[in-house]
């Protein structure tokens, strides 16, 4: 494992370019193998989760050519319907291959997904959707998710829970399922819309993505396409929070401001200045920010993937704030790490009660998951003295060159391998001033 050594106290300033959305790209890479024709995907983030997914479809027989750092060409004609890549268990989006393969081949075997340890991650809504399309679905010994059908038929599916994964997974399978499929009580995140737009660019017939009801008329086959993934609103939001926390001035480029509305509203409410342009947002904070009440909800509500970053920001705000986590049942593990830096946060069930403090002090802290890891880096950027953030591989699952981008904005941050002497690195940074 690697770690970041951070010397806190420098306001971030300058421009940063946001990469493609990891959670859209996972569904799009899975959808790409549903046609036998070549597909070119642009603006693909160069992050662990995506590269593991590309390796998995390559191991299944797909041709995957990397055109450049952010562009791949995929030909899925030779794809088998069995996914054997053990890495599939280490990430969440792998299960999209089940919906894609079921739609294309009417059979699929995929290892049950893993993903960030932020609470229970059941899949019964995915199973419900596939069964209603006519598939026999089982989780066999060893955690293999299998689905098969002699024929699939459009169906009217009402999800019991709003689920990003189940919405995308069933939409994938339904796009090649004869007849009309209606999905209700669906997730409306930008990445749902992006996967639907990609499928439609391949000849699918999907209407209503981004609303409460998605209507899918199955088509015989899908054709090739060239498609660019939307910008990652969570990466953008993370840099917005980092700008506000360090009292900096950042221009965050290659974003869709509409996707950031809930984040922008809360930053503005607590005293940061957010200026929206066509494809960028500028975030400026000079004074100490004030408190707020946050409740995470499915889009367009405040995103759960921004909860740790917001809690970290509020830990330094003036006054008492509350953060209610309504999506996952164990997403406050990182609070203990913030407390070790001097934060005053009490977690009661799914609510964090935050008493703002005037400063944090550096410490050695450990990333429990992807977004909490990013939040702990933000804490290190504002803490007095040095911090070491461990297990940064979690962060690198979803943030491309995170420390490189932060360094380009003035942060004093170095990535070191676990056995490297962090004191030596800290001394070198001290001399750097
Ligand atoms: C996706 O996870 C994202 N991951 C998560 O982002 C994100 O936090 C989450 O959506 C919510 O926005 C990817 O897209 C790869 P859900 P997913 O199904 O699909 C419950 C990140 O940081 N549920 O919308 O797994 C579930 O337990 C990651 O990039 C069921 O009960 O989330 C949760 O409480 C972390 N049964 C809630 O629904 C099911 O069958 C929302 O989960 C499915 C979900």
Tab-separated table of C-alpha atoms and ligand atoms in Angstrom:
chain	number	residue	atom	x	y	z
A	1	UNK	CA	0.000	0.000	0.000
A	2	UNK	CA	1.107	3.642	-0.453
A	3	UNK	CA	0.500	6.806	1.528
A	4	UNK	CA	0.419	10.564	1.067
A	5	UNK	CA	2.586	12.835	3.230
A	6	UNK	CA	0.933	16.253	3.460
A	7	UNK	CA	2.114	19.533	4.989
A	8	UNK	CA	-1.053	21.502	5.715
A	9	UNK	CA	-1.779	25.202	5.618
A	10	UNK	CA	-1.462	26.160	1.932
A	11	UNK	CA	-4.607	27.587	0.238
A	12	UNK	CA	-5.254	25.885	-3.107
A	13	UNK	CA	-5.150	28.193	-6.119
A	14	UNK	CA	-5.268	27.767	-9.889
A	15	UNK	CA	-7.098	25.629	-12.431
A	16	UNK	CA	-7.897	21.899	-12.319
A	17	UNK	CA	-9.410	19.770	-15.106
A	18	UNK	CA	-11.974	17.136	-14.079
A	19	UNK	CA	-11.836	13.669	-15.655
A	20	UNK	CA	-14.686	11.481	-16.897
A	21	UNK	CA	-17.225	10.100	-14.431
A	22	UNK	CA	-16.092	6.749	-12.978
A	23	UNK	CA	-19.642	5.655	-12.123
A	24	UNK	CA	-20.900	6.402	-15.628
A	25	UNK	CA	-17.846	4.833	-17.273
A	26	UNK	CA	-18.331	1.517	-15.437
A	27	UNK	CA	-21.807	1.095	-16.956
A	28	UNK	CA	-20.610	2.314	-20.370
A	29	UNK	CA	-17.668	-0.129	-20.519
A	30	UNK	CA	-20.074	-2.973	-19.659
A	31	UNK	CA	-22.564	-1.775	-22.302
A	32	UNK	CA	-19.786	-1.575	-24.931
A	33	UNK	CA	-19.576	-5.396	-25.182
A	34	UNK	CA	-23.309	-5.635	-26.015
A	35	UNK	CA	-22.528	-4.982	-29.686
A	36	UNK	CA	-20.208	-6.968	-31.988
A	37	UNK	CA	-19.168	-3.734	-33.695
A	38	UNK	CA	-16.297	-1.453	-32.602
A	39	UNK	CA	-17.036	1.088	-29.874
A	40	UNK	CA	-14.770	4.031	-29.031
A	41	UNK	CA	-15.119	5.537	-25.562
A	42	UNK	CA	-13.573	8.966	-24.918
A	43	UNK	CA	-12.972	10.905	-21.677
A	44	UNK	CA	-12.553	7.612	-19.805
A	45	UNK	CA	-10.929	8.227	-16.382
A	46	UNK	CA	-7.565	6.452	-15.927
A	47	UNK	CA	-8.449	4.968	-12.513
A	48	UNK	CA	-8.137	1.490	-10.978
A	49	UNK	CA	-11.862	0.574	-11.157
A	50	UNK	CA	-12.056	1.332	-14.891
A	51	UNK	CA	-8.762	-0.383	-15.750
A	52	UNK	CA	-9.857	-3.522	-13.859
A	53	UNK	CA	-13.113	-3.518	-15.809
A	54	UNK	CA	-11.195	-3.204	-19.107
A	55	UNK	CA	-8.951	-6.119	-18.059
A	56	UNK	CA	-12.042	-8.182	-17.217
A	57	UNK	CA	-13.681	-7.753	-20.627
A	58	UNK	CA	-10.299	-8.385	-22.296
A	59	UNK	CA	-10.053	-11.660	-20.322
A	60	UNK	CA	-13.550	-12.506	-21.546
A	61	UNK	CA	-12.340	-12.228	-25.148
A	62	UNK	CA	-13.045	-8.611	-26.046
A	63	UNK	CA	-10.465	-6.662	-28.028
A	64	UNK	CA	-9.507	-3.595	-25.951
A	65	UNK	CA	-7.106	-1.120	-27.572
A	66	UNK	CA	-6.013	1.956	-25.660
A	67	UNK	CA	-5.941	4.818	-28.180
A	68	UNK	CA	-4.650	7.293	-25.567
A	69	UNK	CA	-4.741	7.830	-21.782
A	70	UNK	CA	-8.476	8.587	-21.858
A	71	UNK	CA	-9.685	6.795	-25.023
A	72	UNK	CA	-10.248	3.076	-25.632
A	73	UNK	CA	-11.598	1.101	-28.582
A	74	UNK	CA	-13.543	-2.042	-27.684
A	75	UNK	CA	-14.773	-4.875	-29.909
A	76	UNK	CA	-16.955	-7.256	-27.906
A	77	UNK	CA	-17.787	-9.754	-30.657
A	78	UNK	CA	-15.700	-12.544	-29.142
A	79	UNK	CA	-16.791	-11.960	-25.540
A	80	UNK	CA	-17.688	-15.058	-23.570
A	81	UNK	CA	-20.563	-14.871	-21.063
A	82	UNK	CA	-18.488	-15.924	-18.057
A	83	UNK	CA	-16.431	-13.415	-16.038
A	84	UNK	CA	-13.609	-15.112	-14.135
A	85	UNK	CA	-11.494	-12.134	-13.140
A	86	UNK	CA	-11.025	-12.277	-9.348
A	87	UNK	CA	-10.557	-8.508	-9.262
A	88	UNK	CA	-14.273	-8.275	-10.019
A	89	UNK	CA	-14.899	-9.033	-6.347
A	90	UNK	CA	-12.934	-5.937	-5.330
A	91	UNK	CA	-15.149	-3.373	-7.005
A	92	UNK	CA	-18.820	-2.516	-7.235
A	93	UNK	CA	-19.456	-1.817	-10.894
A	94	UNK	CA	-18.463	-5.308	-12.064
A	95	UNK	CA	-22.023	-6.501	-11.749
A	96	UNK	CA	-22.991	-4.376	-14.769
A	97	UNK	CA	-21.443	-7.169	-16.844
A	98	UNK	CA	-24.325	-9.371	-15.674
A	99	UNK	CA	-26.989	-7.084	-17.171
A	100	UNK	CA	-24.949	-6.595	-20.346
A	101	UNK	CA	-24.280	-10.322	-20.894
A	102	UNK	CA	-27.829	-11.359	-19.968
A	103	UNK	CA	-29.213	-8.906	-22.525
A	104	UNK	CA	-26.774	-10.017	-25.241
A	105	UNK	CA	-26.398	-13.768	-24.655
A	106	UNK	CA	-29.341	-14.558	-22.311
A	107	UNK	CA	-26.848	-16.034	-19.897
A	108	UNK	CA	-24.149	-14.702	-17.619
A	109	UNK	CA	-21.884	-15.667	-14.758
A	110	UNK	CA	-20.178	-12.860	-12.801
A	111	UNK	CA	-18.523	-12.885	-9.348
A	112	UNK	CA	-20.613	-11.020	-6.763
A	113	UNK	CA	-19.339	-7.418	-6.557
A	114	UNK	CA	-17.320	-5.863	-3.768
A	115	UNK	CA	-17.004	-2.124	-3.467
A	116	UNK	CA	-16.354	0.408	-0.735
A	117	UNK	CA	-17.071	-0.853	2.772
A	118	UNK	CA	-19.708	1.776	3.543
A	119	UNK	CA	-22.444	-0.513	4.738
A	120	UNK	CA	-24.381	-3.493	3.458
A	121	UNK	CA	-24.374	-3.682	-0.344
A	122	UNK	CA	-27.248	-6.076	-1.206
A	123	UNK	CA	-28.308	-6.826	-4.793
A	124	UNK	CA	-31.899	-8.020	-4.395
A	125	UNK	CA	-33.243	-5.177	-6.572
A	126	UNK	CA	-30.998	-6.306	-9.426
A	127	UNK	CA	-32.257	-9.878	-8.992
A	128	UNK	CA	-35.878	-8.670	-8.888
A	129	UNK	CA	-35.444	-6.803	-12.178
A	130	UNK	CA	-33.739	-9.671	-14.011
A	131	UNK	CA	-36.348	-12.174	-12.789
A	132	UNK	CA	-39.178	-9.922	-13.957
A	133	UNK	CA	-37.559	-9.891	-17.411
A	134	UNK	CA	-37.818	-13.689	-17.373
A	135	UNK	CA	-34.345	-14.729	-16.219
A	136	UNK	CA	-33.527	-17.449	-13.709
A	137	UNK	CA	-31.121	-15.789	-11.273
A	138	UNK	CA	-29.054	-17.516	-8.608
A	139	UNK	CA	-26.110	-16.765	-6.382
A	140	UNK	CA	-24.239	-20.029	-6.513
A	141	UNK	CA	-21.583	-21.418	-4.200
A	142	UNK	CA	-18.517	-19.195	-4.058
A	143	UNK	CA	-20.463	-16.005	-4.681
A	144	UNK	CA	-21.080	-16.368	-8.386
A	145	UNK	CA	-24.003	-14.308	-9.684
A	146	UNK	CA	-25.601	-16.369	-12.459
A	147	UNK	CA	-28.510	-15.445	-14.743
A	148	UNK	CA	-29.987	-17.317	-17.695
A	149	UNK	CA	-33.163	-17.249	-19.749
A	150	UNK	CA	-34.647	-19.194	-22.643
A	151	UNK	CA	-36.381	-15.955	-23.588
A	152	UNK	CA	-36.533	-12.475	-22.110
A	153	UNK	CA	-39.688	-10.384	-22.258
A	154	UNK	CA	-40.335	-6.718	-21.452
A	155	UNK	CA	-41.900	-6.106	-18.059
A	156	UNK	CA	-43.191	-3.347	-15.735
A	157	UNK	CA	-40.709	-3.193	-12.859
A	158	UNK	CA	-41.235	-1.062	-9.744
A	159	UNK	CA	-38.029	-0.979	-7.680
A	160	UNK	CA	-38.573	-1.200	-3.901
A	161	UNK	CA	-35.494	0.973	-3.341
A	162	UNK	CA	-33.980	3.737	-5.481
A	163	UNK	CA	-30.758	2.041	-6.597
A	164	UNK	CA	-28.172	3.435	-9.053
A	165	UNK	CA	-26.743	-0.012	-9.697
A	166	UNK	CA	-30.043	-1.812	-10.151
A	167	UNK	CA	-31.384	0.939	-12.442
A	168	UNK	CA	-28.332	0.727	-14.725
A	169	UNK	CA	-28.077	-3.085	-14.591
A	170	UNK	CA	-31.705	-3.761	-15.506
A	171	UNK	CA	-31.637	-0.994	-18.144
A	172	UNK	CA	-28.671	-2.762	-19.777
A	173	UNK	CA	-30.480	-6.120	-19.967
A	174	UNK	CA	-33.807	-4.556	-21.030
A	175	UNK	CA	-32.235	-2.683	-23.967
A	176	UNK	CA	-31.969	-6.025	-25.848
A	177	UNK	CA	-35.119	-7.583	-24.329
A	178	UNK	CA	-38.041	-7.855	-26.788
A	179	UNK	CA	-41.062	-5.710	-25.896
A	180	UNK	CA	-41.541	-2.671	-23.663
A	181	UNK	CA	-39.898	-2.515	-20.238
A	182	UNK	CA	-41.015	0.199	-17.831
A	183	UNK	CA	-38.792	0.922	-14.837
A	184	UNK	CA	-40.269	2.912	-11.937
A	185	UNK	CA	-38.826	4.301	-8.702
A	186	UNK	CA	-35.479	4.542	-10.491
A	187	UNK	CA	-32.302	6.452	-9.689
A	188	UNK	CA	-31.889	9.743	-11.611
A	189	UNK	CA	-28.147	10.409	-11.219
A	190	UNK	CA	-26.301	11.976	-14.178
A	191	UNK	CA	-24.511	8.665	-14.715
A	192	UNK	CA	-27.850	6.907	-15.295
A	193	UNK	CA	-28.592	9.417	-18.078
A	194	UNK	CA	-25.077	9.001	-19.495
A	195	UNK	CA	-25.377	5.202	-19.762
A	196	UNK	CA	-28.834	5.582	-21.372
A	197	UNK	CA	-27.472	8.144	-23.859
A	198	UNK	CA	-24.603	5.795	-24.702
A	199	UNK	CA	-26.987	2.866	-25.254
A	200	UNK	CA	-29.191	5.073	-27.457
A	201	UNK	CA	-26.091	6.093	-29.456
A	202	UNK	CA	-25.695	2.345	-30.146
A	203	UNK	CA	-29.296	2.107	-31.401
A	204	UNK	CA	-31.164	1.344	-28.183
A	205	UNK	CA	-34.603	2.871	-27.578
A	206	UNK	CA	-34.568	4.295	-24.030
A	207	UNK	CA	-36.686	7.234	-22.925
A	208	UNK	CA	-37.033	9.001	-19.575
A	209	UNK	CA	-33.584	8.391	-18.046
A	210	UNK	CA	-33.117	11.059	-15.362
A	211	UNK	CA	-36.834	11.068	-14.530
A	212	UNK	CA	-38.881	8.785	-12.231
A	213	UNK	CA	-39.892	6.464	-15.091
A	214	UNK	CA	-37.634	4.918	-17.739
A	215	UNK	CA	-39.255	3.292	-20.810
A	216	UNK	CA	-37.144	0.847	-22.807
A	217	UNK	CA	-38.325	-0.731	-26.050
A	218	UNK	CA	-35.985	-3.647	-26.675
A	219	UNK	CA	-34.157	-3.770	-30.010
A	220	UNK	CA	-32.779	-6.738	-31.951
A	221	UNK	CA	-29.167	-5.622	-31.809
A	222	UNK	CA	-26.910	-2.696	-31.000
A	223	UNK	CA	-24.353	-1.137	-33.354
A	224	UNK	CA	-20.990	0.519	-32.801
A	225	UNK	CA	-20.602	4.064	-31.507
A	226	UNK	CA	-18.125	6.737	-30.462
A	227	UNK	CA	-19.042	8.328	-27.152
A	228	UNK	CA	-17.506	10.679	-24.558
A	229	UNK	CA	-18.191	10.042	-20.862
A	230	UNK	CA	-19.641	12.980	-18.879
A	231	UNK	CA	-17.416	14.791	-16.341
A	232	UNK	CA	-17.254	13.316	-12.845
A	233	UNK	CA	-19.466	15.463	-10.584
A	234	UNK	CA	-18.035	13.824	-7.457
A	235	UNK	CA	-14.438	14.550	-8.428
A	236	UNK	CA	-15.525	18.123	-9.212
A	237	UNK	CA	-17.368	18.395	-5.883
A	238	UNK	CA	-14.328	17.096	-4.032
A	239	UNK	CA	-12.138	19.867	-5.467
A	240	UNK	CA	-14.865	22.428	-4.698
A	241	UNK	CA	-14.767	21.315	-1.043
A	242	UNK	CA	-10.944	21.386	-1.015
A	243	UNK	CA	-10.992	24.977	-2.319
A	244	UNK	CA	-13.448	26.044	0.382
A	245	UNK	CA	-11.640	24.163	3.181
A	246	UNK	CA	-8.209	25.640	2.363
A	247	UNK	CA	-9.689	29.165	1.828
A	248	UNK	CA	-8.393	29.011	-1.713
A	249	UNK	CA	-9.479	30.143	-5.153
A	250	UNK	CA	-9.957	27.314	-7.680
A	251	UNK	CA	-11.268	27.231	-11.219
A	252	UNK	CA	-12.617	23.695	-11.729
A	253	UNK	CA	-12.838	22.987	-15.459
A	254	UNK	CA	-14.658	20.401	-17.604
A	255	UNK	CA	-17.766	20.191	-15.414
A	256	UNK	CA	-21.536	20.331	-15.968
A	257	UNK	CA	-22.650	22.939	-13.376
A	258	UNK	CA	-26.203	21.549	-13.322
A	259	UNK	CA	-24.838	18.275	-11.898
A	260	UNK	CA	-23.225	20.224	-9.040
A	261	UNK	CA	-26.306	22.186	-7.919
A	262	UNK	CA	-26.761	20.508	-4.512
A	263	UNK	CA	-23.044	20.971	-3.727
A	264	UNK	CA	-23.011	24.572	-4.958
A	265	UNK	CA	-26.113	25.390	-2.895
A	266	UNK	CA	-24.553	24.116	0.339
A	267	UNK	CA	-21.170	25.788	-0.246
A	268	UNK	CA	-22.928	29.080	-0.944
A	269	UNK	CA	-25.119	28.632	2.160
A	270	UNK	CA	-22.061	28.347	4.425
A	271	UNK	CA	-20.320	31.386	2.955
A	272	UNK	CA	-18.150	30.203	0.065
A	273	UNK	CA	-18.460	32.001	-3.266
A	274	UNK	CA	-19.296	29.753	-6.262
A	275	UNK	CA	-19.251	31.311	-9.724
A	276	UNK	CA	-20.798	29.134	-12.463
A	277	UNK	CA	-19.590	29.329	-16.075
A	278	UNK	CA	-20.683	27.158	-19.044
A	279	UNK	CA	-18.298	24.268	-18.335
A	280	UNK	CA	-16.474	25.333	-15.185
A	281	UNK	CA	-17.093	26.579	-11.665
A	282	UNK	CA	-14.890	28.888	-9.604
A	283	UNK	CA	-14.862	28.431	-5.825
A	284	UNK	CA	-13.461	31.139	-3.531
A	285	UNK	CA	-13.450	31.244	0.279
A	286	UNK	CA	-11.712	33.885	2.364
A	287	UNK	CA	-13.551	33.958	5.719
A	288	UNK	CA	-14.287	31.120	8.162
A	289	UNK	CA	-17.371	29.275	6.929
A	290	UNK	CA	-20.580	28.821	8.912
A	291	UNK	CA	-22.521	25.721	9.971
A	292	UNK	CA	-25.229	23.841	8.044
A	293	UNK	CA	-27.617	20.874	8.210
A	294	UNK	CA	-26.909	18.259	5.534
A	295	UNK	CA	-29.081	15.292	4.557
A	296	UNK	CA	-27.885	12.919	1.837
A	297	UNK	CA	-30.451	11.796	-0.712
A	298	UNK	CA	-30.520	10.281	-4.193
A	299	UNK	CA	-29.970	12.790	-7.017
A	300	UNK	CA	-30.802	15.653	-7.213
A	301	UNK	CA	-30.396	15.648	-3.419
A	302	UNK	CA	-27.052	16.140	-1.686
A	303	UNK	CA	-24.940	13.173	-2.853
A	304	UNK	CA	-23.841	10.546	-0.347
A	305	UNK	CA	-20.496	10.415	-2.182
A	306	UNK	CA	-19.878	14.005	-1.031
A	307	UNK	CA	-20.845	13.344	2.616
A	308	UNK	CA	-17.315	12.744	4.012
A	309	UNK	CA	-15.885	15.781	2.222
A	310	UNK	CA	-18.725	18.029	3.499
A	311	UNK	CA	-18.382	16.708	7.060
A	312	UNK	CA	-14.669	17.533	6.954
A	313	UNK	CA	-15.434	21.069	5.774
A	314	UNK	CA	-18.061	21.555	8.509
A	315	UNK	CA	-15.604	20.269	11.134
A	316	UNK	CA	-13.800	23.619	10.683
A	317	UNK	CA	-16.904	25.801	10.274
A	318	UNK	CA	-18.203	28.165	12.936
A	319	UNK	CA	-21.076	26.639	14.907
A	320	UNK	CA	-22.801	23.266	15.185
A	321	UNK	CA	-23.754	21.284	12.064
A	322	UNK	CA	-25.465	17.969	11.481
A	323	UNK	CA	-24.931	15.498	8.638
A	324	UNK	CA	-27.588	12.810	8.155
A	325	UNK	CA	-26.584	9.845	5.982
A	326	UNK	CA	-29.774	8.457	4.456
A	327	UNK	CA	-28.281	6.166	1.796
A	328	UNK	CA	-25.720	3.853	3.444
A	329	UNK	CA	-25.757	2.375	6.925
A	330	UNK	CA	-22.088	2.684	7.816
A	331	UNK	CA	-20.521	5.673	6.123
A	332	UNK	CA	-19.068	7.545	9.123
A	333	UNK	CA	-16.071	5.270	9.828
A	334	UNK	CA	-13.666	8.083	8.872
A	335	UNK	CA	-14.970	10.313	11.713
A	336	UNK	CA	-12.651	8.565	14.202
A	337	UNK	CA	-9.719	9.609	12.007
A	338	UNK	CA	-10.889	13.247	11.928
A	339	UNK	CA	-11.322	13.160	15.730
A	340	UNK	CA	-7.658	12.206	16.045
A	341	UNK	CA	-6.854	15.452	14.196
A	342	UNK	CA	-8.858	17.489	16.719
A	343	UNK	CA	-12.309	17.495	15.120
A	344	UNK	CA	-15.309	17.484	17.482
A	345	UNK	CA	-17.836	15.115	15.924
A	346	UNK	CA	-20.313	12.776	17.605
A	347	UNK	CA	-21.992	10.053	15.534
A	348	UNK	CA	-25.410	8.859	16.728
A	349	UNK	CA	-26.870	6.260	14.356
A	350	UNK	CA	-26.931	7.821	10.905
A	351	UNK	CA	-26.380	11.379	12.144
A	352	UNK	CA	-23.057	13.137	12.743
A	353	UNK	CA	-23.232	16.141	15.105
A	354	UNK	CA	-20.326	18.458	14.356
A	355	UNK	CA	-19.069	21.234	16.635
A	356	UNK	CA	-16.816	23.381	14.483
A	357	UNK	CA	-13.239	23.839	15.720
A	358	UNK	CA	-10.815	26.571	14.707
A	359	UNK	CA	-8.034	24.212	13.645
A	360	UNK	CA	-7.044	20.601	13.000
A	361	UNK	CA	-3.596	19.222	13.744
A	362	UNK	CA	-1.733	16.794	11.533
A	363	UNK	CA	-1.788	13.058	12.306
A	364	UNK	CA	-1.340	9.662	10.706
A	365	UNK	CA	-4.773	8.688	9.382
A	366	UNK	CA	-6.109	5.771	7.336
A	367	UNK	CA	-8.495	5.831	4.349
A	368	UNK	CA	-11.405	3.478	5.064
A	369	UNK	CA	-12.859	3.920	1.564
A	370	UNK	CA	-12.665	5.975	-1.606
A	371	UNK	CA	-14.567	9.162	-0.718
A	372	UNK	CA	-13.584	9.156	2.966
A	373	UNK	CA	-9.974	8.894	1.808
A	374	UNK	CA	-10.396	12.023	-0.289
A	375	UNK	CA	-11.986	13.758	2.711
A	376	UNK	CA	-9.014	12.852	4.933
A	377	UNK	CA	-6.663	14.356	2.337
A	378	UNK	CA	-8.692	17.584	2.541
A	379	UNK	CA	-8.303	17.437	6.338
A	380	UNK	CA	-4.534	17.048	5.910
A	381	UNK	CA	-4.423	20.027	3.536
A	382	UNK	CA	-5.906	22.322	6.193
A	383	UNK	CA	-4.351	20.793	9.335
A	384	UNK	CA	-1.406	22.418	11.068
A	385	UNK	CA	1.788	20.455	10.552
A	386	UNK	CA	2.232	17.118	8.813
A	387	UNK	CA	-0.291	14.364	8.111
A	388	UNK	CA	0.180	10.930	6.629
A	389	UNK	CA	-2.839	9.435	4.863
A	390	UNK	CA	-2.498	5.656	4.556
A	391	UNK	CA	-4.133	3.181	2.151
A	392	UNK	CA	-4.354	5.724	-0.665
A	393	UNK	CA	-5.068	2.885	-3.122
A	394	UNK	CA	-8.713	3.357	-2.105
A	395	UNK	CA	-8.525	6.962	-3.310
A	396	UNK	CA	-6.853	5.962	-6.561
A	397	UNK	CA	-9.826	3.706	-7.368
A	398	UNK	CA	-11.802	6.805	-8.294
A	399	UNK	CA	-9.506	9.837	-8.497
A	400	UNK	CA	-7.012	10.138	-11.356
A	401	UNK	CA	-3.620	11.570	-10.267
A	402	UNK	CA	-5.228	13.067	-7.156
A	403	UNK	CA	-1.970	14.148	-5.487
A	404	UNK	CA	-0.506	15.383	-8.790
A	405	UNK	CA	-3.510	17.663	-9.343
A	406	UNK	CA	-3.389	18.918	-5.736
A	407	UNK	CA	0.357	19.606	-6.002
A	408	UNK	CA	-0.237	21.633	-9.196
A	409	UNK	CA	-2.642	23.766	-7.123
A	410	UNK	CA	-0.017	24.547	-4.479
A	411	UNK	CA	-0.584	21.707	-2.013
A	412	UNK	CA	2.486	20.269	-0.286
A	413	UNK	CA	1.735	16.575	-0.821
A	414	UNK	CA	3.949	13.643	-1.747
A	415	UNK	CA	3.028	10.025	-2.485
A	416	UNK	CA	5.389	7.565	-0.787
A	417	UNK	CA	5.388	3.791	-0.640
A	418	UNK	CA	4.613	2.263	2.744
A	419	UNK	CA	8.196	1.286	3.489
A	420	UNK	CA	9.559	4.697	2.532
A	421	UNK	CA	10.625	6.971	5.361
A	422	UNK	CA	7.890	9.574	5.670
A	423	UNK	CA	10.006	11.660	8.051
A	424	UNK	CA	12.608	12.065	5.337
A	425	UNK	CA	9.888	13.225	2.961
A	426	UNK	CA	8.524	15.617	5.607
A	427	UNK	CA	11.992	17.089	6.211
A	428	UNK	CA	12.407	17.631	2.457
A	429	UNK	CA	9.012	19.382	2.343
A	430	UNK	CA	9.993	21.550	5.311
A	431	UNK	CA	13.035	22.796	3.480
A	432	UNK	CA	10.772	23.489	0.502
A	433	UNK	CA	9.088	26.060	2.751
B	1	LIG	C1	-23.481	3.528	-6.644
B	1	LIG	O1	-23.383	2.433	-5.774
B	1	LIG	C2	-22.109	4.166	-6.651
B	1	LIG	N1	-21.132	3.187	-7.136
B	1	LIG	C3	-21.731	4.630	-5.248
B	1	LIG	O2	-20.515	5.357	-5.377
B	1	LIG	C4	-22.791	5.592	-4.742
B	1	LIG	O3	-22.494	5.922	-3.393
B	1	LIG	C5	-24.180	4.938	-4.807
B	1	LIG	O4	-24.435	4.490	-6.163
B	1	LIG	C6	-25.284	5.910	-4.420
B	1	LIG	O5	-25.239	7.027	-5.258
B	1	LIG	C7	-21.061	2.958	-8.459
B	1	LIG	O6	-21.787	3.545	-9.241
B	1	LIG	C8	-20.032	1.954	-8.912
B	1	LIG	P1	-27.204	1.961	-4.791
B	1	LIG	P2	-24.593	1.345	-5.740
B	1	LIG	O7	-27.568	0.662	-5.398
B	1	LIG	O8	-25.157	1.206	-7.089
B	1	LIG	C9	-29.371	-0.149	-1.162
B	1	LIG	C10	-18.284	5.868	-5.080
B	1	LIG	O9	-17.787	6.472	-4.136
B	1	LIG	N2	-29.606	-1.262	-2.107
B	1	LIG	O10	-27.773	3.215	-5.346
B	1	LIG	O11	-24.112	0.140	-5.026
B	1	LIG	C11	-27.901	0.015	-0.852
B	1	LIG	O12	-27.514	-0.856	0.183
B	1	LIG	C12	-19.325	4.809	-4.796
B	1	LIG	O13	-18.031	6.090	-6.288
B	1	LIG	C13	-30.396	-2.336	-1.671
B	1	LIG	O14	-30.847	-2.362	-0.523
B	1	LIG	O15	-25.619	2.112	-4.802
B	1	LIG	C14	-27.834	1.458	-0.439
B	1	LIG	O16	-28.226	1.579	0.904
B	1	LIG	C15	-19.457	4.507	-3.326
B	1	LIG	N3	-30.627	-3.355	-2.535
B	1	LIG	C16	-28.888	2.128	-1.327
B	1	LIG	O17	-29.743	1.075	-1.791
B	1	LIG	C17	-30.131	-3.358	-3.825
B	1	LIG	O18	-30.410	-4.324	-4.565
B	1	LIG	C18	-28.297	2.822	-2.565
B	1	LIG	O19	-27.476	1.882	-3.217
B	1	LIG	C19	-29.337	-2.259	-4.233
B	1	LIG	C20	-29.100	-1.229	-3.364
